Each structure stands twice: as structure tokens, then as C-alpha cells.
mmCIF file of C-alpha atoms in Angstrom:
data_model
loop_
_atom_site.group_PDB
_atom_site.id
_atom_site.type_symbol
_atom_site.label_atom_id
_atom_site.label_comp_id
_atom_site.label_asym_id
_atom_site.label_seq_id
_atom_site.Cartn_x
_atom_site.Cartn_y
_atom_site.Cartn_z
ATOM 1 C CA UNK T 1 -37.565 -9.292 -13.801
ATOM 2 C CA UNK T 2 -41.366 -8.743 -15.327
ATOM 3 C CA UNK T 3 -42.080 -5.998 -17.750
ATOM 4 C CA UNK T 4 -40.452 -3.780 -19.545
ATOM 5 C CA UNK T 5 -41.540 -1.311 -17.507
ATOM 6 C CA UNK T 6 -40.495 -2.379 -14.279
ATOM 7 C CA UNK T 7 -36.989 -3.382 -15.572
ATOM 8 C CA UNK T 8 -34.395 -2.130 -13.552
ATOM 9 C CA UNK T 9 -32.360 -2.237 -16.996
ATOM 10 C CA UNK T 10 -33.609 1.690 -18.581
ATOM 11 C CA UNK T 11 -32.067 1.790 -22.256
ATOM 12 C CA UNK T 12 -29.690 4.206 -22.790
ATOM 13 C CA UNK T 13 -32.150 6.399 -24.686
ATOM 14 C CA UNK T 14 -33.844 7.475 -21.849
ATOM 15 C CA UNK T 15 -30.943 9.105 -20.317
ATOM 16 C CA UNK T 16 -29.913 6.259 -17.264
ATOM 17 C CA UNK T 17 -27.223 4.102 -18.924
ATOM 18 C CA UNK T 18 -25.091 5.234 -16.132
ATOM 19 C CA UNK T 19 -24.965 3.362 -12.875
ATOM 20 C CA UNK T 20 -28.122 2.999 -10.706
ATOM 21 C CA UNK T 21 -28.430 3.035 -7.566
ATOM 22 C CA UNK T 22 -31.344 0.979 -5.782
ATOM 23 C CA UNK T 23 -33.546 1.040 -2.484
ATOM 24 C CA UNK T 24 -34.933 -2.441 -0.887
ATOM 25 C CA UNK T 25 -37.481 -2.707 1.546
ATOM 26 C CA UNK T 26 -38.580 -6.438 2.975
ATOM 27 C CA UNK T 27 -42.609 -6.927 2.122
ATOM 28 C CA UNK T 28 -44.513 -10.407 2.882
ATOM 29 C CA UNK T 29 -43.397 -12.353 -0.235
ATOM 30 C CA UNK T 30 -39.862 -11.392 0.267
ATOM 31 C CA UNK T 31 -38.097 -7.817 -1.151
ATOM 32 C CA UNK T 32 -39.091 -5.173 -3.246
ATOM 33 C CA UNK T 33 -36.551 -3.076 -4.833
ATOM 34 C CA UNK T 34 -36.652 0.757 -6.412
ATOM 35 C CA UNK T 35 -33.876 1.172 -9.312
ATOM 36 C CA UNK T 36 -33.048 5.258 -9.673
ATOM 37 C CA UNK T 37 -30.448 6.115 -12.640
ATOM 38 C CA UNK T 38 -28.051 8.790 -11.879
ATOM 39 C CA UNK T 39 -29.949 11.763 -12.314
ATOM 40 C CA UNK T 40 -32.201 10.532 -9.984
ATOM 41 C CA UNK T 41 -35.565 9.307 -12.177
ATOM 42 C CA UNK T 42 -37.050 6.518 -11.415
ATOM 43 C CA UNK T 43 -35.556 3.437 -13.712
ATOM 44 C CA UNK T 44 -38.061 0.571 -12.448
ATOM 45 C CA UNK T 45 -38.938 -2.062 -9.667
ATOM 46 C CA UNK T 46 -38.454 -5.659 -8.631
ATOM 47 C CA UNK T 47 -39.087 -7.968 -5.920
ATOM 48 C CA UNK T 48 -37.587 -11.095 -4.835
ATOM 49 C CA UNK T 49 -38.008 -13.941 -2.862
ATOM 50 C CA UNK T 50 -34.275 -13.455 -1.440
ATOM 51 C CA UNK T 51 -31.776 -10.433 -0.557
ATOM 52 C CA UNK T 52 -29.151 -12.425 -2.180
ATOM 53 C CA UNK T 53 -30.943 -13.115 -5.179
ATOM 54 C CA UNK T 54 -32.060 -9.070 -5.793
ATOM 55 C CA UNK T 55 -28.444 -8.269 -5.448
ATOM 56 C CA UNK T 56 -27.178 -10.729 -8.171
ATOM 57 C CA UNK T 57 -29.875 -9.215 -10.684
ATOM 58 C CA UNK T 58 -28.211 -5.565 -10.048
ATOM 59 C CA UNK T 59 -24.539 -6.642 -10.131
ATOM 60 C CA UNK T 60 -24.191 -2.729 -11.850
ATOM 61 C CA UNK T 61 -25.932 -0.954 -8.831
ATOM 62 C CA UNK T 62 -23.549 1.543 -7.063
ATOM 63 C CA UNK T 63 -25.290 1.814 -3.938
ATOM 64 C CA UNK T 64 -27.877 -0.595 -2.531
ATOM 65 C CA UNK T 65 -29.835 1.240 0.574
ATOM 66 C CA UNK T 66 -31.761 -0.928 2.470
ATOM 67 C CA UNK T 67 -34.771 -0.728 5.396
ATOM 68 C CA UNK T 68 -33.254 -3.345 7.903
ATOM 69 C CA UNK T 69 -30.812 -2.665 11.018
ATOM 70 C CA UNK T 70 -26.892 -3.721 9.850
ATOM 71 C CA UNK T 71 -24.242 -4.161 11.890
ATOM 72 C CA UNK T 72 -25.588 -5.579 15.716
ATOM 73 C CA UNK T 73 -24.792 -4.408 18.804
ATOM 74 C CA UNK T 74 -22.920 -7.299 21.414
ATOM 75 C CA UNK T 75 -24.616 -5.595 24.437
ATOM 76 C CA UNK T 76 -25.301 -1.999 24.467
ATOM 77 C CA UNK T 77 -28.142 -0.527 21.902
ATOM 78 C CA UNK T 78 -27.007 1.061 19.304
ATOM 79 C CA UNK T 79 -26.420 5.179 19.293
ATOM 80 C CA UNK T 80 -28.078 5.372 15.668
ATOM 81 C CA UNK T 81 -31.304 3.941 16.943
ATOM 82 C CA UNK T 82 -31.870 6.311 19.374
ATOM 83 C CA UNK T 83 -30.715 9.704 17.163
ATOM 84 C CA UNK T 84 -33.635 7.985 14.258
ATOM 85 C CA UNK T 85 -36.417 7.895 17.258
ATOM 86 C CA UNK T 86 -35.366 11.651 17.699
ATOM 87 C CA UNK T 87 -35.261 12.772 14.131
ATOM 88 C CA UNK T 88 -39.010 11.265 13.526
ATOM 89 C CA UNK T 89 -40.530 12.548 17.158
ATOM 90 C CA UNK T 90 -43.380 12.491 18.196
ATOM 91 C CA UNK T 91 -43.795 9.417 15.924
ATOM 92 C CA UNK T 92 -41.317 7.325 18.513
ATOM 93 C CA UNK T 93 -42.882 3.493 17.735
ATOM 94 C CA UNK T 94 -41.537 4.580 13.990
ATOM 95 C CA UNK T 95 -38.843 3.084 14.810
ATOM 96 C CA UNK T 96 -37.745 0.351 17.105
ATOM 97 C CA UNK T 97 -34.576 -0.359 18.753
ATOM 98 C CA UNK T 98 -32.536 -3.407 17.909
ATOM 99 C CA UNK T 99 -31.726 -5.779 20.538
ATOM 100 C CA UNK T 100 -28.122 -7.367 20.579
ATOM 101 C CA UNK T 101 -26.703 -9.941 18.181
ATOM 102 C CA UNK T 102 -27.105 -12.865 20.860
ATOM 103 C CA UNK T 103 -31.410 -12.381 20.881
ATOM 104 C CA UNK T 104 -31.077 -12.520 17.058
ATOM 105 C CA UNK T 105 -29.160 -15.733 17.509
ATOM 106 C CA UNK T 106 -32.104 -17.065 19.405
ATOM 107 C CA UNK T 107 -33.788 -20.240 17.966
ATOM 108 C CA UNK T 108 -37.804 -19.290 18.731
ATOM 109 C CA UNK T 109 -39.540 -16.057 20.058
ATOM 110 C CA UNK T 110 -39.743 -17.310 23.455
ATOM 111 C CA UNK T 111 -35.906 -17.965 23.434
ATOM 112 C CA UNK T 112 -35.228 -14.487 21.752
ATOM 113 C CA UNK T 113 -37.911 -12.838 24.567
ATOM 114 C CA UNK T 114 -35.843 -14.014 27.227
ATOM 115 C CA UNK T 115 -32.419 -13.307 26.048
ATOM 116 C CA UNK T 116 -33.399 -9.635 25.390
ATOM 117 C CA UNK T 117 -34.938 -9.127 28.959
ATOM 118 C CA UNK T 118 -32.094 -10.686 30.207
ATOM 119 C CA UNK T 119 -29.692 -8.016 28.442
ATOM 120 C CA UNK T 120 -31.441 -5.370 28.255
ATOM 121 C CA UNK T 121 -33.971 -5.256 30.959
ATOM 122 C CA UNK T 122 -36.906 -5.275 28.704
ATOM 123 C CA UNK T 123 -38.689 -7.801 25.899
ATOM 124 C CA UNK T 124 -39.016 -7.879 22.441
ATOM 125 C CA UNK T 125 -42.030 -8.373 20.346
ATOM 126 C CA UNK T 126 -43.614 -10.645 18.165
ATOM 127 C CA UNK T 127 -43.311 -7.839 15.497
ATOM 128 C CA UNK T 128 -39.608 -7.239 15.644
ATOM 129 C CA UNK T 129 -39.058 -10.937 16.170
ATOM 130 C CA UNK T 130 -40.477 -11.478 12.549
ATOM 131 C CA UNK T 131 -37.818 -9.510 11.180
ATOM 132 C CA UNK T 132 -35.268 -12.349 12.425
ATOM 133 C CA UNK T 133 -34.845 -13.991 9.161
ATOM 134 C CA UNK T 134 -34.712 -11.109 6.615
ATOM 135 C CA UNK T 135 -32.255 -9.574 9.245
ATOM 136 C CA UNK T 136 -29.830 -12.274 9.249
ATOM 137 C CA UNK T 137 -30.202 -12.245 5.393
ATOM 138 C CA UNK T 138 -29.094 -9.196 5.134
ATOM 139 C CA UNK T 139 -26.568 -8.655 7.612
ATOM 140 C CA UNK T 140 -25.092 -12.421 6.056
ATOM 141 C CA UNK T 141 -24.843 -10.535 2.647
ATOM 142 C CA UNK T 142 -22.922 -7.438 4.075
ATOM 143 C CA UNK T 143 -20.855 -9.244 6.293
ATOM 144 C CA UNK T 144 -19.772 -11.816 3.139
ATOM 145 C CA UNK T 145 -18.514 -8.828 1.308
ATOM 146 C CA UNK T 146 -21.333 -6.915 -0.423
ATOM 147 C CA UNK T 147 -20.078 -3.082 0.725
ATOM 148 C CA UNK T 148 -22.720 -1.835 -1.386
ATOM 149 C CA UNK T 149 -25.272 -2.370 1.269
ATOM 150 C CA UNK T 150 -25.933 0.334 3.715
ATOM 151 C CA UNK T 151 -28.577 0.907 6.440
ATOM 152 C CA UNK T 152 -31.062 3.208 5.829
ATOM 153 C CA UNK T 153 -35.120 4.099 7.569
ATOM 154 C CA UNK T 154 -37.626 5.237 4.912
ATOM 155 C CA UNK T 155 -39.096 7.537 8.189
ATOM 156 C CA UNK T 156 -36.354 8.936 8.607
ATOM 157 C CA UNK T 157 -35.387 9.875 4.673
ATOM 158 C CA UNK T 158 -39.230 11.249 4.417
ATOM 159 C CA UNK T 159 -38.483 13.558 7.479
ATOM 160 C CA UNK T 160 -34.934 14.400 5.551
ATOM 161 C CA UNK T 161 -37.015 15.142 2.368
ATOM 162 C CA UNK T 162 -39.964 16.808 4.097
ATOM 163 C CA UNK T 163 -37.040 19.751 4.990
ATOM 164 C CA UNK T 164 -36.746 18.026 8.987
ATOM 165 C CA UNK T 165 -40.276 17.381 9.540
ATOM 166 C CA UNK T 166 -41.648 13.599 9.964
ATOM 167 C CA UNK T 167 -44.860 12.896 8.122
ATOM 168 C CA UNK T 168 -47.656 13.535 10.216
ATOM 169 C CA UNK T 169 -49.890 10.589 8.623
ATOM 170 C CA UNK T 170 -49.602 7.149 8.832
ATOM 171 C CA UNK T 171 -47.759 5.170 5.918
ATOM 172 C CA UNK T 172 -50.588 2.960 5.469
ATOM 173 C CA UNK T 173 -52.986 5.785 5.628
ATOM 174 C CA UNK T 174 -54.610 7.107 2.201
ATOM 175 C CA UNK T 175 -53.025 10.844 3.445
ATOM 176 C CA UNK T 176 -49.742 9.445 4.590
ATOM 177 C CA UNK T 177 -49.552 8.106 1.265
ATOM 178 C CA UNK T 178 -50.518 10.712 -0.801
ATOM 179 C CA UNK T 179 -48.191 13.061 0.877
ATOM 180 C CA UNK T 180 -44.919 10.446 0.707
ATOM 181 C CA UNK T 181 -45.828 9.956 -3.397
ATOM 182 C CA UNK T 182 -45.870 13.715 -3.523
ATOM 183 C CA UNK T 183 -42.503 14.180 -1.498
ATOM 184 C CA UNK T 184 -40.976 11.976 -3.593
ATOM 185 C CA UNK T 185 -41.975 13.585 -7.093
ATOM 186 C CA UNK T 186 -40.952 16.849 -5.549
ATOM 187 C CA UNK T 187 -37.213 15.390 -5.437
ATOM 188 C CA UNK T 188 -38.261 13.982 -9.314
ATOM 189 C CA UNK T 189 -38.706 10.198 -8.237
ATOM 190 C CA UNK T 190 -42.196 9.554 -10.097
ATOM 191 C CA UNK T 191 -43.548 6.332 -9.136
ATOM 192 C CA UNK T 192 -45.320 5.184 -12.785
ATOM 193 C CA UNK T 193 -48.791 3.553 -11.987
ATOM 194 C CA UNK T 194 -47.884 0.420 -13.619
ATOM 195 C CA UNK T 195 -44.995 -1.186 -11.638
ATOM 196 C CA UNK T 196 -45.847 -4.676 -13.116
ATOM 197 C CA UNK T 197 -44.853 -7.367 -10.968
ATOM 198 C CA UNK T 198 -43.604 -4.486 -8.103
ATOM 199 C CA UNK T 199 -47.097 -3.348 -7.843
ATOM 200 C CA UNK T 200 -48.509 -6.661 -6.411
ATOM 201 C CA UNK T 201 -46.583 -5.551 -3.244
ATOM 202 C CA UNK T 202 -48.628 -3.029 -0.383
ATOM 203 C CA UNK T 203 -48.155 0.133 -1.398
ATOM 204 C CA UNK T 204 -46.406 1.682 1.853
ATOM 205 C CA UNK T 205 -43.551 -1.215 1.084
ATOM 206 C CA UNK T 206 -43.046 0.327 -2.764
ATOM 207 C CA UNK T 207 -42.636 3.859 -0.790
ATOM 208 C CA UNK T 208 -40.493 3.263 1.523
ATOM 209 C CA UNK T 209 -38.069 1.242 -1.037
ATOM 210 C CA UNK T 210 -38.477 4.506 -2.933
ATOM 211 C CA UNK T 211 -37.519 6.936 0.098
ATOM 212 C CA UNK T 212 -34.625 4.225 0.515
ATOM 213 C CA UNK T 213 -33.164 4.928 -3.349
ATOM 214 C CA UNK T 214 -33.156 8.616 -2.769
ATOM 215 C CA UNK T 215 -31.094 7.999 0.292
ATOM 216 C CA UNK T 216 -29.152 5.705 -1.795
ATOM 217 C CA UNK T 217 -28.499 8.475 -4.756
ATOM 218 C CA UNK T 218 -27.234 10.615 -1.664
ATOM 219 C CA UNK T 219 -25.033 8.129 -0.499
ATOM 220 C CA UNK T 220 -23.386 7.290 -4.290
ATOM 221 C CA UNK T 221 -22.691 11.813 -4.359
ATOM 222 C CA UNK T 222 -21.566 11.515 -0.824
ATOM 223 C CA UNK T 223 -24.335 14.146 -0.221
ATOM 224 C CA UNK T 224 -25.487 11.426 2.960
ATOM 225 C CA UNK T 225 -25.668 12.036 6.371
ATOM 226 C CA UNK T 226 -25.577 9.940 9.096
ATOM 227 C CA UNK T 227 -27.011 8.974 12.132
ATOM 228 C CA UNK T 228 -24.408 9.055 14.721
ATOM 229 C CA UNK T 229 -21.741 10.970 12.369
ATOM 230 C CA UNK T 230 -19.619 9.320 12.222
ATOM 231 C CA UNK T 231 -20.940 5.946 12.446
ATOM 232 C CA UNK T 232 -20.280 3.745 15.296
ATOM 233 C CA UNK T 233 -18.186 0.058 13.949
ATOM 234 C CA UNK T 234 -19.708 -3.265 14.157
ATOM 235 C CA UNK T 235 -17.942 -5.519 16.421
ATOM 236 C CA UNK T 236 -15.473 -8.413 14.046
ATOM 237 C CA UNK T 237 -16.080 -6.652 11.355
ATOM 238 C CA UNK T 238 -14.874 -3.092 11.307
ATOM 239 C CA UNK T 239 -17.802 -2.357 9.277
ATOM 240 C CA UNK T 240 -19.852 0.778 10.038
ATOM 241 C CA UNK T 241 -23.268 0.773 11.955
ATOM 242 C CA UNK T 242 -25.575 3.668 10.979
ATOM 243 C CA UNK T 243 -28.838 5.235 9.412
ATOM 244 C CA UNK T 244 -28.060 7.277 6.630
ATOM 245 C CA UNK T 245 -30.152 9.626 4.713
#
């Protein structure tokens, strides 16, 4: 779990004994994860090698909100796609459309390539193809019963925060980051300097798993929105397909 300091586990003195709730993003070495106690503070960070293996650590989280699509379409693209590429205009290649469940299924990027031209007229890159693996993860550990998973886009939440309005800068940018850092501590999530083993991780990955635990505290007051509203259903599941915010 690493220091004390980057415990997800707050004691009770400091006021977040209650529930957390927690925001993932994926990063190179695996996931890195933003704890927030119920009155919305920051209560530490983590990262782990495996989805499955963050969620045991936080069996008391109420809400786990994380940056990577759930729920995949059998054909069509998916409505909440679209209505995030809106919300975070002109910054359209923000966010990137997520081919059906069949190219996922694919066994190399070649395969994958041609199974999404063939369905949806167009390909798919390298970059989204490298999200095949922490994609199945994660849609594996909804599907097998962990409800407390739900969709959400860090671009999307910073818009939500920033009163509609994307960030202009980049979220690798010096700017873009300064201004995300200060959006956040405007809605009282200070990010400490020291985030022990958490702060190994690129910066613009610690943000955006913080933008996703402020969605996450919305979700846990029912406060959320949701793009469409009201989320579309995942096909053999029932479960709901949507970015919320």
C-alpha cells in the first residue's frame, strides 16, 4: 500500500472513517487509484499491477469510477461516446470511440484492424488497440459482479468541474496541469506533494484518477449525470453503458 501517507486507510481522526469512494485510471505499470473520504478530501493513492487486485485492497469503497469504456457495443457505437466528444469540443481526439466487442475479441492488432473496418467502415489504432488488455480487465471485473465499477472520462469531469468548459491545455502540458490541480482544489481535492509510491506514476495519470474520484463522490450522493441519460444497457448483461460525471 506504501506510506502512510498514501494509504487509502485515513484514521478516523482526520474526519474520513466513513466510506470512500475511489477513482482509477490505467498508467504504464498498471493502475493508479485516488481514495476521497466522504466529505470529499483527498484520503491517499495507490497503484497496482492489476484492476482486480486494487479492488480487493478497497473492499470498503462505495463507488469505484474508472477511465476505461464498460459495457461494449455488439455492432453499433455507442450513444455515450459520441455525447463525451460533444461535451469536450473542440478537443474531439479527447476522446475516442469504442469499436464493438468482436474487435476487442481480436487476437493481434492486425486481426482487431480488420474486424473494426469490417464493422464499422473505418480502422482502429495502435493507440486504442493498447488499451485491449486493461479493457477486458475491467469489463471481466464488472461483468463478474463488482457493481461498484462505473465508467467515467477524466475530460469530461474537468469540463463538468470547469462549470461546462473543457480545458483548453493539454493534460501533459505544464498549463493543462496547473489548471486541472487548481480545478480540483477548488472542489477541495488537494493533491499532497508526496503521494509515495502514487507519485512514481506521470502526473496527467494521478489527475485524471483524481477528476475520476470526484465523479465517483457524485455518483455515491446520486448528484451524477450521465452521458446518454439514461444510460443505454449492455447486451447479456443488463448492465448500464455510460459516462458519468
Amino acid at each position: 500500500m506504501g506510506s502512510r501517507r498514501a494509504a487509502f486507510h485515513t484514521p478516523p481522526a482526520s474526519g474520513c472513517a466513513e466510506s470512500p469512494v475511489v477513482g482509477v485510471d490505467a498508467c504504464r505499470t498498471g493502475w493508479v487509484a485516488v481514495a476521497l473520504c466522504a466529505q470529499g478530501r483527498f484520503a491517499g493513492a495507490d497503484t497496482a499491477g492489476g484492476l482486480s487486485e486494487l479492488l480487493g485492497r478497497i473492499p470498503e469503497a462505495a463507488v469505484v469510477a474508472v477511465d476505461m469504456p464498460l459495457g461494449l457495443p455488439t455492432s453499433e457505437r455507442r450513444a455515450a461516446d459520441g455525447l463525451a466528444v460533444a461535451m469536450v469540443a473542440p478537443h474531439r481526439s479527447r476522446v475516442f470511440s469504442v469499436p464493438p466487442r468482436e474487435v476487442w475479441e481480436a487476437a493481434d492488432y492486425a486481426d482487431a484492424n480488420a474486424r473494426c473496418r469490417r464493422l464499422t467502415g473505418r480502422g482502429m489504432s495502435r493507440q486504442s488497440w493498447g488499451l485491449a488488455v486493461k479493457l477486458r480487465e475491467a469489463n471481466a471485473c464488472r461483468d463478474g459482479g463488482d457493481h461498484r465499477l462505473y465508467e467515467v472520462h477524466p475530460e469530461v469531469s474537468f469540463a463538468a468541474v470547469n462549470e461546462g468548459r473543457p480545458v483548453a491545455w493539454s493534460k501533459k502540458s505544464w498549463n493543462g496541469q496547473a489548471v486541472r490541480r487548481r480545478l480540483l482544489a477548488d472542489w477541495g481535492i488537494a493533491l499532497p506533494d508526496d503521494l509515495g509510491p502514487a507519485g512514481r506514476v506521470p502526473p496527467d495519470d494521478v489527475l485524471d484518477a483524481a477528476a475520476a474520484a470526484w465523479s465517483a463522490r457524485r455518483i455515491a450522493l446520486g448528484t451524477a449525470r450521465s452521458l446518454p441519460d439514461p444510460p443505454e444497457t449492455a447486451a447479456g448483461t443488463g448492465l448500464p453503458v455510460a459516462i458519468w460525471y
